[in-house]
């Protein structure tokens, strides 16, 4: 028996590097511990190296340097078919010449399970994804959502302890995608597997994950729980990539552990939480989420206040976006619920915007 | 507002549709005409020729008419009127220098009749018409003892039939007995040749598939720059003349050719091998020539197979070889079957390569068709052989459709 397995380090990436051409690194020094039963998402723009990490864990790509461990055992030299890792592919990769049942039975037949057992498990699996009546159909005769569920069922049927999902919902429309997010979460909670999920859709990542690793240019920018990621992004890339943010240029005046005082480019002085912001005197950016900004009035007056000129508004439906210009021509956008309090502004109107100290974040200039 | 179109609206939209169809049809008209003239018409003529043969009937119409009642009686000669008519017609043919044609035609149904008819015609040419009529046909019968053979006269009568199944029977190594029953010939030429063509075509299909499969797999999985360069080499044979390619095989395979001299230098053989003018030469050069027809559909199908299928099989626990056999290979079948069908159909009717490198051993059915068209001047038999080849291909295509399904074919 291997030494007692630490459940918080069920899957470990240790200083993993990957290069396809021995010159440029696609994945730069990736280190991540994943707990048993955790739902971890690798999130990032396309080409950021997230899928490559998944493929290295699945065994379809070699690791150029570093190690990947499962249950404390290095798996770098284990063949993919011996890793016992389930995988859902971007375009499902359902075998088109096999029926749904045959697709599901394939991993069991490969493992030489007795026929009765195969039948039982296939039936269970079809029940699990609510496709009992579709077993005899070919994948080509299923809708996108049904195919997706079959792919999911197939990756789970041989009871792998780890399931990898490579943008599994990318090809579905919005409604179906939300439905399937719920479905995947349900199965995850029901079966308790460890899930590693790759997506470039931040909403999907935020709603589904226990933890999210945000990738950019082969480097993990931040790995944290969704609320942490949204509320306390550790740098300007994460602040911009997750949700919407206003970025205002400024200069640090004074900095301590909790709060930073800064002067914005239009000359106003404001206070914000300290992010990864530089020393006093250096240039920085202030990140404020549009939903935390308010148009100042007698009733609404928060810690920070700047003057702005209204340009235009965008009607979205459940909310309205208002676009303003500061005195130095930099733009700022606020988002307000479309209720009876939504203000009516005419172009060119000068007003002031206000927000709480705890809703602004002083960050270093984006490195990217 | 009513939820349907009025009658006038329906009529208008139908007229519009018709106009559109008519315009589309007009675009295809030149091609249609071309195909009718250059393809459909010759095939129809060929089919017609293989059963319709009026030559003899045109040469000796009177004789055939007179012999009509007699035909059913075996072992007797036609009556003297018929003999006289035949002698008169033969004389006039000899005068017009057309007796040779008759001799050739009769010879086909009655080997040996050629010289008989020719010599008799020469004799009759110098005789007076009255003399022939007065002799009651004895002049003819006396000119050669073969004229006393009833079988010859039956052969003449059967050659005179305008509509005939004779050529099809010959093409199938069958013949009509004097009693009118169908019996097989002693020597089987054509069935053997059909079978051999079939076998060679199958062998070539198999060989091209075995060679093309790994190559296409490699091409489909190589980087696009590399694949494009290598594809040029696959396509290169298309850019060189078929004759050049075939001739280069002659240079390779002949007695003192590249292969033999290399083997000799290496000390593997003492005497040069008989490579050229064999079935082996036909098979190997046709495999080379037809390889692109297998590579291209296979490549284009393999190119479109998402590598994630194979990966999915691996991730589900299948080892590479079983995953290849169960998952990857079935997905290549549309390309493989398209390539196989192309190569098979092209090779079964192939002419030029077997003609040049095949010798007598490596001949295929098209070579014998060409022989009957060019050398033996038996167009009717060539037509019958050709239509049987067409039937054979259609039958195989039908079989193929039943087994593989034509809808599963993918050329790109």
XYZ file of C-alpha atoms in Angstrom:
780
model
C 0.000 0.000 0.000
C 1.220 3.510 -0.796
C 1.539 5.906 2.122
C -1.759 7.152 3.497
C -3.296 9.208 0.736
C -3.889 12.805 1.541
C -7.359 13.522 0.245
C -6.561 17.158 -0.335
C -3.860 16.187 -2.839
C -5.678 13.568 -4.855
C -4.415 14.919 -8.158
C -1.204 16.908 -8.168
C 0.453 18.883 -10.911
C 4.036 19.602 -9.864
C 5.925 22.236 -11.867
C 4.480 20.905 -15.094
C 5.837 22.456 -18.269
C 4.828 21.721 -21.813
C 6.343 22.722 -25.100
C 5.412 21.352 -28.517
C 8.443 22.704 -30.362
C 11.079 22.666 -27.596
C 11.258 26.454 -27.803
C 8.059 28.126 -26.677
C 6.266 26.961 -23.574
C 2.538 26.376 -23.855
C 2.245 25.612 -20.160
C 4.688 27.473 -17.916
C 5.304 25.920 -14.529
C 1.827 24.662 -13.612
C 1.374 23.583 -10.015
C -2.005 22.632 -8.600
C -3.332 20.286 -5.922
C -6.828 18.957 -6.378
C -8.751 17.359 -3.536
C -10.743 14.163 -3.894
C -14.285 14.893 -4.990
C -13.503 18.483 -5.833
C -14.858 20.276 -8.916
C -12.007 22.309 -10.324
C -12.281 24.413 -13.454
C -9.420 25.508 -15.644
C -10.574 28.777 -17.124
C -8.837 30.943 -19.651
C -8.944 32.392 -23.148
C -8.264 30.009 -26.028
C -4.593 29.161 -26.420
C -3.877 29.712 -22.747
C -2.740 26.142 -22.141
C -5.715 24.834 -20.178
C -6.687 22.058 -22.569
C -3.037 20.996 -22.819
C -2.988 20.479 -19.034
C -6.075 18.310 -19.311
C -4.565 16.277 -22.148
C -1.405 15.710 -20.139
C -3.457 14.381 -17.243
C -5.425 12.144 -19.612
C -2.170 10.911 -21.144
C -2.646 12.182 -24.691
C 0.216 14.646 -24.458
C 3.661 14.075 -22.992
C 4.812 16.167 -20.089
C 7.926 18.119 -21.114
C 9.055 18.679 -17.551
C 7.591 18.166 -14.078
C 5.279 15.532 -12.709
C 1.629 14.639 -12.472
C 0.576 12.465 -9.540
C -2.679 10.702 -8.810
C -3.076 9.349 -5.289
C 0.585 10.112 -4.729
C 1.689 7.947 -7.658
C 3.353 9.532 -10.679
C 1.320 8.702 -13.786
C 3.496 10.353 -16.378
C 4.575 6.980 -17.769
C 1.236 5.204 -17.441
C -0.487 4.571 -20.791
C -3.750 6.498 -21.218
C -5.818 3.293 -21.309
C -4.459 2.264 -17.921
C -5.132 5.572 -16.186
C -8.818 4.918 -15.616
C -9.720 8.549 -16.145
C -13.072 9.405 -17.719
C -13.113 12.087 -20.355
C -15.821 14.132 -22.055
C -14.610 15.617 -25.308
C -15.483 18.941 -26.829
C -17.430 17.401 -29.684
C -18.477 14.412 -27.589
C -16.512 11.871 -29.673
C -19.427 9.452 -29.606
C -18.645 6.605 -31.977
C -20.980 7.283 -34.899
C -21.129 3.662 -36.058
C -22.364 2.407 -32.687
C -25.746 2.890 -31.039
C -26.026 4.736 -27.741
C -26.091 1.394 -25.914
C -23.030 0.138 -27.754
C -21.222 3.369 -26.996
C -21.979 2.981 -23.312
C -21.113 -0.716 -23.286
C -17.781 -0.162 -25.013
C -15.649 0.648 -21.919
C -17.269 -2.242 -20.048
C -16.711 -4.731 -22.869
C -13.112 -3.614 -23.120
C -12.816 -4.482 -19.444
C -14.318 -7.905 -20.209
C -17.246 -7.544 -17.820
C -19.886 -10.297 -18.059
C -22.767 -9.527 -20.430
C -25.434 -9.369 -17.738
C -23.386 -6.862 -15.780
C -22.815 -4.799 -18.913
C -26.548 -4.768 -19.626
C -27.418 -3.785 -16.090
C -24.918 -0.962 -15.988
C -25.887 0.379 -19.391
C -29.539 0.455 -18.308
C -28.607 2.203 -15.057
C -26.468 4.663 -16.887
C -29.232 5.497 -19.368
C -31.563 6.016 -16.413
C -29.045 8.286 -14.780
C -29.014 10.659 -17.737
C -32.743 10.144 -18.428
C -32.285 8.623 -21.880
C -33.760 5.169 -21.291
C -35.718 5.224 -24.532
C -32.799 6.228 -26.702
C -30.498 3.234 -26.270
C -31.070 1.854 -29.752
C -30.483 5.130 -31.553
C -27.326 6.183 -33.274
C -25.588 9.354 -32.065
C -26.384 11.015 -35.385
C -30.088 10.828 -34.523
C -29.779 12.584 -31.174
C -30.015 16.280 -30.385
C -26.977 18.150 -29.098
C -28.122 17.956 -25.481
C -28.858 14.245 -25.707
C -25.463 13.558 -27.253
C -23.878 15.537 -24.479
C -25.624 13.405 -21.879
C -24.595 10.194 -23.587
C -20.985 11.411 -23.648
C -21.240 12.190 -19.968
C -22.777 8.815 -19.182
C -20.075 7.040 -21.188
C -17.295 8.807 -19.312
C -18.857 7.769 -15.999
C -19.993 4.205 -16.728
C -16.713 2.539 -15.845
C -16.699 4.391 -12.538
C -13.514 6.398 -12.939
C -12.476 8.389 -9.890
C -11.477 11.345 -12.047
C -13.532 12.795 -14.880
C -12.074 15.340 -17.277
C -14.303 17.593 -19.319
C -12.934 19.604 -22.231
C -15.387 22.413 -22.968
C -18.232 19.914 -22.964
C -20.974 22.509 -23.361
C -19.291 24.608 -26.021
C -21.518 23.381 -28.842
C -24.848 23.873 -27.073
C -27.147 26.894 -27.136
C -27.610 29.034 -24.050
C -30.704 27.416 -22.524
C -29.442 23.906 -23.029
C -26.078 24.892 -21.633
C -27.613 26.070 -18.367
C -29.659 22.905 -18.129
C -26.571 20.758 -18.683
C -24.536 22.724 -16.145
C -27.150 21.774 -13.600
C -27.113 18.164 -14.800
C -23.337 17.882 -14.506
C -23.430 19.363 -11.002
C -26.157 16.913 -10.010
C -24.139 13.935 -11.245
C -21.034 15.269 -9.548
C -22.800 15.527 -6.227
C -24.548 12.195 -6.663
C -21.486 10.189 -7.688
C -18.731 12.089 -5.916
C -16.066 11.880 -8.624
C -13.259 14.371 -8.912
C -14.020 16.663 -11.826
C -11.585 18.752 -13.804
C -13.406 20.981 -16.171
C -12.008 23.150 -18.932
C -13.919 26.119 -20.272
C -13.481 29.612 -21.598
C -16.932 30.599 -20.378
C -16.564 32.387 -17.065
C -20.248 32.177 -16.098
C -20.079 28.424 -16.484
C -16.939 28.315 -14.365
C -18.401 30.518 -11.650
C -21.658 28.599 -11.311
C -20.204 25.085 -11.327
C -16.821 25.043 -9.649
C -15.499 24.598 -6.167
C -12.319 26.222 -7.328
C -11.247 27.918 -10.523
C -7.730 28.190 -11.907
C -7.554 31.169 -14.266
C -5.032 30.596 -17.043
C -3.359 33.111 -19.241
C -0.407 32.523 -21.542
C 0.428 29.226 -19.919
C 0.502 30.615 -16.393
C -2.114 30.246 -13.644
C -2.999 33.823 -12.739
C -5.101 32.892 -9.733
C -6.637 29.742 -8.310
C -9.451 30.374 -5.877
C -13.106 29.812 -5.132
C -15.573 31.641 -7.415
C -16.504 34.348 -4.871
C -12.887 35.027 -4.032
C -12.062 35.233 -7.717
C -14.888 37.633 -8.411
C -14.524 39.842 -5.396
C -10.785 39.833 -4.803
C -9.075 39.213 -8.155
C -5.359 39.083 -7.565
C -4.376 41.022 -10.666
C -5.720 43.114 -13.491
C -6.042 40.161 -15.918
C -8.295 38.202 -13.563
C -10.257 41.344 -12.674
C -10.925 41.901 -16.354
C -11.453 38.287 -17.399
C -13.942 37.421 -14.659
C -17.048 39.523 -14.997
C -17.009 43.096 -16.182
C -14.791 45.769 -14.722
C -14.034 49.415 -15.184
C -10.324 50.065 -15.314
C -9.307 53.599 -14.380
C -5.681 54.708 -14.634
C -4.156 56.358 -11.585
C -1.103 56.897 -9.392
C -0.550 55.429 -5.932
C -0.377 58.133 -3.247
C -0.193 56.039 -0.133
C -0.477 52.313 0.467
C -0.990 50.087 3.508
C -2.021 46.471 3.891
C -5.745 47.036 3.610
C -6.328 50.286 1.785
C -4.595 52.349 -0.820
C -5.105 55.993 -1.587
C -4.696 56.946 -5.199
C -5.115 59.822 -7.587
C -7.064 59.038 -10.751
C -6.050 60.404 -14.120
C -8.772 63.055 -13.961
C -7.184 64.398 -10.752
C -9.687 63.120 -8.193
C -8.393 61.346 -5.084
C -10.059 58.170 -3.987
C -9.513 55.238 -1.625
C -9.661 51.554 -2.521
C -8.752 48.086 -1.274
C -5.120 47.118 -1.769
C -4.668 44.519 -4.488
C -1.275 43.738 -6.025
C -0.704 47.474 -6.341
C 2.788 48.971 -6.490
C 4.696 51.396 -4.223
C 3.565 54.966 -3.663
C 4.322 57.141 -6.674
C 3.957 54.350 -9.240
C 1.220 54.064 -11.849
C -1.626 51.678 -11.062
C -5.165 50.891 -12.119
C -8.383 51.028 -10.186
C -10.866 48.251 -10.863
C -14.516 48.918 -10.032
C -17.340 46.598 -11.096
C -20.119 48.385 -12.985
C -22.782 47.052 -10.627
C -21.015 48.647 -7.651
C -21.053 52.122 -9.164
C -23.993 54.426 -8.529
C -25.152 57.759 -9.798
C -24.860 60.047 -6.772
C -28.033 61.608 -5.415
C -29.331 62.841 -2.067
C -30.120 59.274 -1.065
C -27.033 57.607 -2.494
C -23.690 58.940 -1.318
C -20.769 56.565 -0.753
C -17.097 57.024 0.187
C -15.688 57.798 -3.251
C -17.089 60.331 -5.635
C -16.007 61.533 -9.089
C -17.575 63.796 -11.682
C -18.677 62.340 -14.978
C -20.563 63.334 -18.140
C -23.310 61.054 -19.406
C -22.806 59.870 -22.989
C -25.358 57.200 -23.764
C -27.180 54.204 -22.404
C -27.708 50.632 -23.564
C -30.981 48.922 -22.792
C -30.265 45.233 -22.037
C -33.553 44.151 -20.489
C -33.199 43.239 -16.845
C -30.648 46.020 -16.472
C -29.419 49.121 -18.219
C -25.829 50.110 -18.967
C -24.968 53.785 -18.667
C -21.823 55.127 -20.281
C -20.034 58.144 -18.793
C -16.902 60.094 -19.580
C -14.553 61.451 -16.944
C -12.943 64.835 -17.259
C -9.839 63.333 -18.862
C -12.009 61.598 -21.479
C -11.529 58.080 -20.008
C -14.747 56.079 -20.136
C -16.638 54.405 -17.341
C -19.716 52.204 -17.431
C -22.284 51.501 -14.744
C -24.900 48.834 -14.626
C -28.205 49.421 -12.920
C -31.242 47.227 -12.443
C -34.051 48.184 -14.748
C -36.542 49.143 -12.015
C -38.513 52.302 -11.258
C -35.388 53.856 -9.738
C -33.478 53.663 -12.994
C -32.593 57.293 -13.740
C -33.405 59.039 -16.981
C -30.436 61.052 -18.207
C -29.967 63.199 -21.271
C -26.754 63.230 -23.228
C -24.179 65.671 -21.920
C -25.679 65.824 -18.430
C -22.998 66.231 -15.784
C -23.440 64.156 -12.689
C -21.241 62.428 -10.161
C -20.619 58.710 -9.613
C -20.090 57.153 -6.230
C -18.902 53.819 -4.819
C -17.794 52.224 -1.586
C -14.144 51.946 -0.544
C -14.542 48.182 -0.334
C -15.761 47.893 -3.943
C -12.680 49.406 -5.567
C -9.452 47.481 -5.994
C -6.059 49.033 -6.612
C -4.057 46.814 -8.952
C -0.762 46.816 -10.774
C -0.931 47.717 -14.442
C -1.826 44.707 -16.456
C 1.226 42.801 -17.600
C -0.476 41.419 -20.636
C -57.030 37.443 -43.968
C -57.362 33.855 -45.147
C -54.494 31.586 -43.993
C -53.959 30.135 -47.439
C -52.945 31.272 -50.884
C -55.542 32.117 -53.472
C -55.726 30.030 -56.634
C -54.099 32.784 -58.630
C -51.260 33.069 -56.128
C -50.690 29.321 -56.249
C -50.639 29.358 -60.027
C -48.208 32.262 -60.060
C -45.789 30.654 -57.653
C -45.957 27.390 -59.555
C -45.181 29.203 -62.777
C -42.264 30.868 -61.069
C -40.931 27.496 -59.881
C -41.293 26.070 -63.356
C -39.328 28.949 -64.840
C -36.552 28.403 -62.347
C -36.400 24.695 -63.126
C -36.366 25.417 -66.836
C -33.439 27.805 -66.485
C -31.531 25.250 -64.412
C -32.263 22.591 -66.987
C -30.993 24.860 -69.757
C -27.665 25.059 -67.975
C -27.252 21.294 -68.058
C -28.453 20.971 -71.637
C -25.032 21.106 -73.383
C -23.671 18.399 -71.105
C -26.799 16.329 -71.525
C -26.517 16.501 -75.301
C -22.848 15.649 -75.126
C -23.461 12.643 -72.903
C -26.300 11.438 -75.135
C -24.163 11.689 -78.247
C -20.839 10.549 -76.876
C -21.876 8.020 -74.260
C -25.428 6.781 -74.375
C -25.641 6.463 -78.141
C -22.477 4.339 -78.563
C -23.511 2.032 -75.738
C -26.937 1.614 -77.258
C -25.363 0.922 -80.649
C -23.086 -1.629 -79.060
C -25.965 -3.430 -77.383
C -27.877 -3.354 -80.633
C -24.953 -4.667 -82.637
C -24.439 -7.591 -80.329
C -27.846 -9.014 -81.257
C -28.551 -7.545 -84.688
C -26.474 -8.925 -87.526
C -27.879 -8.381 -91.006
C -24.678 -8.870 -93.053
C -25.378 -12.380 -94.332
C -29.045 -11.598 -94.860
C -28.013 -8.700 -97.044
C -25.506 -10.787 -99.042
C -27.734 -13.766 -99.902
C -31.349 -12.640 -99.298
C -32.960 -14.881 -101.951
C -31.258 -18.082 -100.807
C -32.310 -17.538 -97.203
C -35.888 -16.923 -98.292
C -35.987 -20.162 -100.277
C -34.424 -22.198 -97.504
C -37.065 -21.112 -94.972
C -39.240 -24.233 -95.109
C -36.321 -26.613 -95.186
C -34.551 -25.461 -92.013
C -36.423 -27.800 -89.682
C -35.278 -30.975 -91.445
C -31.871 -32.161 -90.351
C -29.656 -34.429 -92.448
C -31.094 -33.308 -95.755
C -29.812 -30.854 -98.288
C -31.913 -27.865 -99.358
C -33.950 -28.387 -102.516
C -32.426 -27.752 -105.894
C -34.132 -24.326 -106.261
C -32.347 -23.134 -103.174
C -29.069 -24.494 -104.437
C -29.502 -22.742 -107.772
C -30.420 -19.464 -106.095
C -27.381 -19.736 -103.823
C -25.095 -20.470 -106.758
C -26.502 -17.466 -108.659
C -26.154 -15.184 -105.683
C -22.619 -16.409 -105.038
C -21.748 -15.772 -108.661
C -23.049 -12.226 -108.570
C -21.216 -11.622 -105.258
C -18.034 -12.885 -106.857
C -18.614 -10.451 -109.692
C -18.922 -7.601 -107.197
C -15.875 -8.854 -105.229
C -18.007 -9.389 -102.110
C -17.806 -13.152 -101.890
C -14.883 -12.827 -99.446
C -17.160 -11.124 -96.919
C -19.639 -14.008 -97.156
C -16.806 -16.508 -96.803
C -15.625 -14.790 -93.620
C -19.109 -14.664 -92.132
C -19.889 -18.324 -92.840
C -16.478 -19.354 -91.617
C -17.361 -18.022 -88.173
C -20.234 -20.467 -87.823
C -18.662 -23.244 -89.863
C -14.864 -23.275 -89.552
C -13.248 -24.250 -92.862
C -16.006 -22.776 -95.027
C -13.926 -19.784 -95.987
C -11.699 -21.469 -98.573
C -14.600 -23.565 -99.852
C -16.763 -20.536 -100.568
C -13.911 -18.570 -102.050
C -12.855 -21.341 -104.448
C -16.440 -22.120 -105.434
C -17.063 -18.434 -106.068
C -14.028 -18.290 -108.373
C -15.380 -21.193 -110.376
C -18.926 -19.854 -110.627
C -17.682 -16.487 -111.777
C -16.697 -17.889 -115.148
C -19.889 -19.906 -115.704
C -22.945 -18.757 -117.555
C -26.137 -18.091 -115.585
C -28.224 -20.343 -117.843
C -25.780 -23.169 -117.346
C -26.161 -22.897 -113.552
C -29.947 -22.889 -113.753
C -29.936 -25.860 -116.106
C -27.666 -27.909 -113.864
C -30.274 -27.897 -111.062
C -27.546 -27.196 -108.545
C -25.312 -30.119 -109.394
C -22.559 -27.765 -110.512
C -22.426 -26.441 -107.010
C -22.564 -29.832 -105.327
C -19.927 -31.245 -107.652
C -17.499 -28.409 -107.103
C -16.566 -29.723 -103.655
C -17.686 -32.617 -101.495
C -18.193 -30.345 -98.509
C -21.306 -28.969 -100.206
C -22.919 -32.345 -99.541
C -22.714 -31.773 -95.808
C -26.151 -30.678 -94.454
C -24.444 -29.109 -91.427
C -22.865 -26.511 -93.691
C -26.266 -25.530 -95.047
C -27.679 -25.300 -91.560
C -24.764 -23.090 -90.631
C -25.506 -20.830 -93.579
C -29.143 -20.638 -92.563
C -28.286 -19.765 -88.972
C -25.734 -17.189 -90.073
C -28.503 -15.613 -92.109
C -30.636 -14.868 -89.068
C -30.849 -11.121 -88.572
C -31.568 -11.297 -84.856
C -29.168 -13.625 -83.136
C -28.095 -14.709 -79.673
C -25.082 -16.405 -81.217
C -22.569 -13.804 -80.068
C -23.752 -13.849 -76.489
C -23.563 -17.621 -76.470
C -20.038 -17.454 -77.864
C -19.084 -14.859 -75.279
C -20.263 -17.277 -72.600
C -18.453 -20.243 -74.224
C -21.776 -21.757 -75.326
C -23.111 -22.714 -78.724
C -26.259 -23.882 -80.404
C -26.293 -27.515 -81.411
C -27.782 -28.397 -84.843
C -30.932 -29.419 -82.941
C -31.142 -25.905 -81.502
C -30.204 -26.768 -77.924
C -27.691 -24.738 -75.970
C -24.526 -26.638 -75.186
C -21.132 -25.672 -73.864
C -18.093 -25.485 -76.078
C -15.128 -27.729 -75.693
C -12.667 -24.908 -75.201
C -13.461 -22.280 -72.622
C -11.892 -18.988 -73.590
C -14.122 -16.184 -72.516
C -15.444 -17.394 -69.147
C -11.887 -18.106 -68.150
C -10.900 -14.632 -69.214
C -13.784 -13.009 -67.327
C -12.819 -14.943 -64.240
C -9.197 -13.965 -64.670
C -10.076 -10.291 -65.100
C -12.203 -10.486 -61.975
C -9.395 -12.104 -60.048
C -6.771 -9.628 -61.249
C -9.077 -6.686 -60.472
C -9.730 -8.011 -56.962
C -6.053 -8.605 -56.369
C -5.199 -5.077 -57.522
C -7.933 -3.624 -55.302
C -6.581 -5.534 -52.334
C -2.992 -4.519 -53.041
C -3.827 -0.835 -53.487
C -5.855 -0.911 -50.252
C -3.007 -2.514 -48.309
C -0.511 0.003 -49.691
C -2.750 3.071 -49.498
C -4.106 2.602 -45.991
C -0.911 3.253 -44.010
C 0.137 5.957 -46.444
C -3.171 7.805 -46.142
C -3.062 7.427 -42.371
C 0.376 8.968 -42.318
C -0.687 11.800 -44.662
C -3.830 12.526 -42.670
C -1.874 12.816 -39.442
C 1.143 14.710 -40.761
C 1.428 18.470 -40.542
C -0.378 20.138 -43.423
C 2.839 21.418 -45.028
C 4.324 17.932 -45.041
C 1.069 16.343 -46.157
C 0.751 18.749 -49.075
C 4.286 18.031 -50.252
C 3.751 14.291 -50.048
C 0.381 14.550 -51.779
C 2.179 16.028 -54.764
C 4.079 12.750 -55.027
C 0.825 10.840 -54.839
C -0.619 12.992 -57.595
C 2.534 12.993 -59.708
C 1.501 9.826 -61.603
C -1.627 11.705 -62.726
C 0.545 14.279 -64.425
C 2.601 11.812 -66.422
C 1.183 10.007 -69.386
C -0.172 6.545 -68.785
C 2.015 5.284 -71.612
C 5.129 6.712 -69.995
C 4.316 5.040 -66.693
C 3.607 1.719 -68.322
C 6.713 1.928 -70.455
C 8.816 2.635 -67.399
C 7.572 -0.651 -65.992
C 8.806 -2.349 -69.139
C 12.210 -0.792 -68.499
C 12.129 -2.063 -64.942
C 10.910 -5.583 -65.574
C 12.472 -6.648 -68.882
C 15.017 -9.442 -69.035
C 17.969 -7.082 -68.766
C 15.979 -4.465 -66.893
C 16.629 -2.689 -63.611
C 15.117 -5.366 -61.379
C 16.876 -8.297 -62.980
C 20.287 -6.635 -63.168
C 20.042 -5.471 -59.550
C 19.156 -8.971 -58.371
C 21.997 -10.363 -60.450
C 24.530 -7.922 -59.028
C 23.369 -8.769 -55.525
C 23.937 -12.439 -56.342
C 20.377 -13.449 -55.536
C 19.742 -14.944 -58.977
C 21.948 -16.382 -61.724
C 19.439 -16.359 -64.567
C 17.177 -13.344 -65.213
C 13.612 -13.858 -64.017
C 10.701 -13.844 -66.429
C 8.982 -10.719 -65.104
C 7.747 -8.865 -68.142
C 4.815 -10.203 -70.200
C 3.357 -12.076 -67.239
C 0.298 -11.682 -65.051
C 2.680 -10.443 -62.355
C 3.704 -7.536 -64.580
C 0.058 -6.617 -65.214
C -0.792 -6.710 -61.518
C 2.212 -4.786 -60.268
C 2.064 -1.995 -62.846
C -1.692 -1.572 -62.540
C -1.390 -1.444 -58.758
C 1.079 1.364 -59.189
C -1.035 3.223 -61.704
C -4.283 2.933 -59.737
C -2.829 3.671 -56.298
C -3.864 7.377 -56.325
C -7.505 6.377 -56.790
C -7.307 4.574 -53.464
C -5.162 7.107 -51.630
C -7.261 10.178 -52.382
C -10.655 9.060 -51.026
C -9.013 7.340 -48.063
C -6.965 10.413 -47.261
C -9.893 12.791 -47.456
C -11.990 10.579 -45.179
C -9.183 10.046 -42.689
C -8.412 13.755 -42.684
C -11.915 14.399 -41.409
C -11.826 11.842 -38.619
C -11.461 13.806 -35.402
C -8.480 12.413 -33.462
C -10.621 12.630 -30.351
C -12.480 9.443 -31.378
C -9.339 7.418 -30.999
C -8.448 9.260 -27.820
C -11.913 8.641 -26.463
C -11.475 4.915 -27.075
C -8.142 4.985 -25.236
C -9.580 6.947 -22.348
C -12.370 4.381 -22.096
C -9.733 1.724 -21.545
C -9.199 0.208 -24.997
C -5.644 -0.677 -25.980
C -4.369 0.993 -29.175
C -4.785 -1.993 -31.512
C -8.339 -2.929 -30.512
C -9.256 0.758 -30.467
C -7.905 1.042 -33.997
C -9.786 -2.018 -35.189
C -13.101 -1.248 -33.503
C -13.225 2.532 -33.631
C -10.869 4.007 -36.187
C -11.062 1.412 -38.924
C -14.870 1.380 -39.237
C -14.795 5.149 -39.611
C -12.455 4.853 -42.605
C -14.782 2.424 -44.402
C -16.593 5.055 -46.492
C -13.248 6.097 -47.975
C -11.970 2.564 -48.260
C -15.069 1.361 -50.059
C -15.100 4.362 -52.371
C -11.479 3.734 -53.256
C -12.058 0.009 -53.669
C -15.021 0.575 -55.962
C -13.078 3.058 -58.078
C -10.004 0.868 -58.396
C -11.987 -2.292 -59.017
C -14.223 -0.851 -61.724
C -11.360 0.918 -63.443
C -9.133 -2.139 -63.362
C -11.629 -4.739 -64.532
C -11.974 -2.979 -67.872
C -8.343 -1.880 -68.100
C -6.766 -2.162 -71.509
C -3.520 -0.380 -72.161
C -1.330 -1.736 -69.374
C -2.166 -5.434 -69.810
C -1.728 -4.938 -73.539
C 1.754 -3.532 -73.098
C 3.214 -5.540 -70.237
C 0.862 -8.502 -69.856
C 2.039 -10.752 -72.684
C -0.383 -13.631 -73.248
C -0.489 -14.479 -69.562
C -1.556 -11.098 -68.308
C -4.349 -10.390 -70.778
C -7.685 -9.230 -69.512
C -11.144 -9.208 -71.047
C -10.725 -5.772 -72.619
C -7.711 -7.019 -74.551
C -9.784 -9.706 -76.207
C -12.523 -7.177 -76.924
C -9.932 -4.981 -78.588
C -8.647 -7.990 -80.507
C -12.108 -8.704 -81.915
C -12.547 -5.072 -82.862
C -9.181 -4.528 -84.485
C -7.818 -7.854 -85.711
C -10.570 -10.427 -86.209
C -13.101 -7.800 -87.321
C -15.810 -9.506 -85.294
C -17.497 -6.397 -83.927
C -20.615 -8.273 -82.965
C -18.700 -10.573 -80.640
C -16.755 -7.605 -79.256
C -20.065 -5.896 -78.587
C -21.444 -8.977 -76.850
C -18.319 -9.302 -74.702
C -18.475 -5.601 -73.884
C -22.115 -5.696 -72.871
C -21.479 -8.746 -70.699
C -18.679 -6.815 -69.021
C -21.118 -3.977 -68.424
C -23.648 -6.401 -66.966
C -20.962 -7.923 -64.774
C -19.962 -4.521 -63.411
C -23.576 -3.543 -62.790
C -24.191 -6.841 -61.005
C -21.130 -6.356 -58.819
C -22.210 -2.804 -58.088
C -25.611 -4.075 -57.033
C -23.988 -6.671 -54.807
C -21.732 -4.021 -53.374
C -24.697 -1.771 -52.674
C -26.414 -4.605 -50.829
C -23.351 -5.340 -48.736
C -21.735 -1.964 -48.129
C -24.401 0.500 -49.149
C -23.600 3.040 -51.826
C -24.723 5.817 -49.498
C -21.785 5.017 -47.262
C -19.341 5.959 -49.956
C -17.459 9.174 -49.467
C -15.107 10.634 -52.002
C -14.179 13.693 -50.049
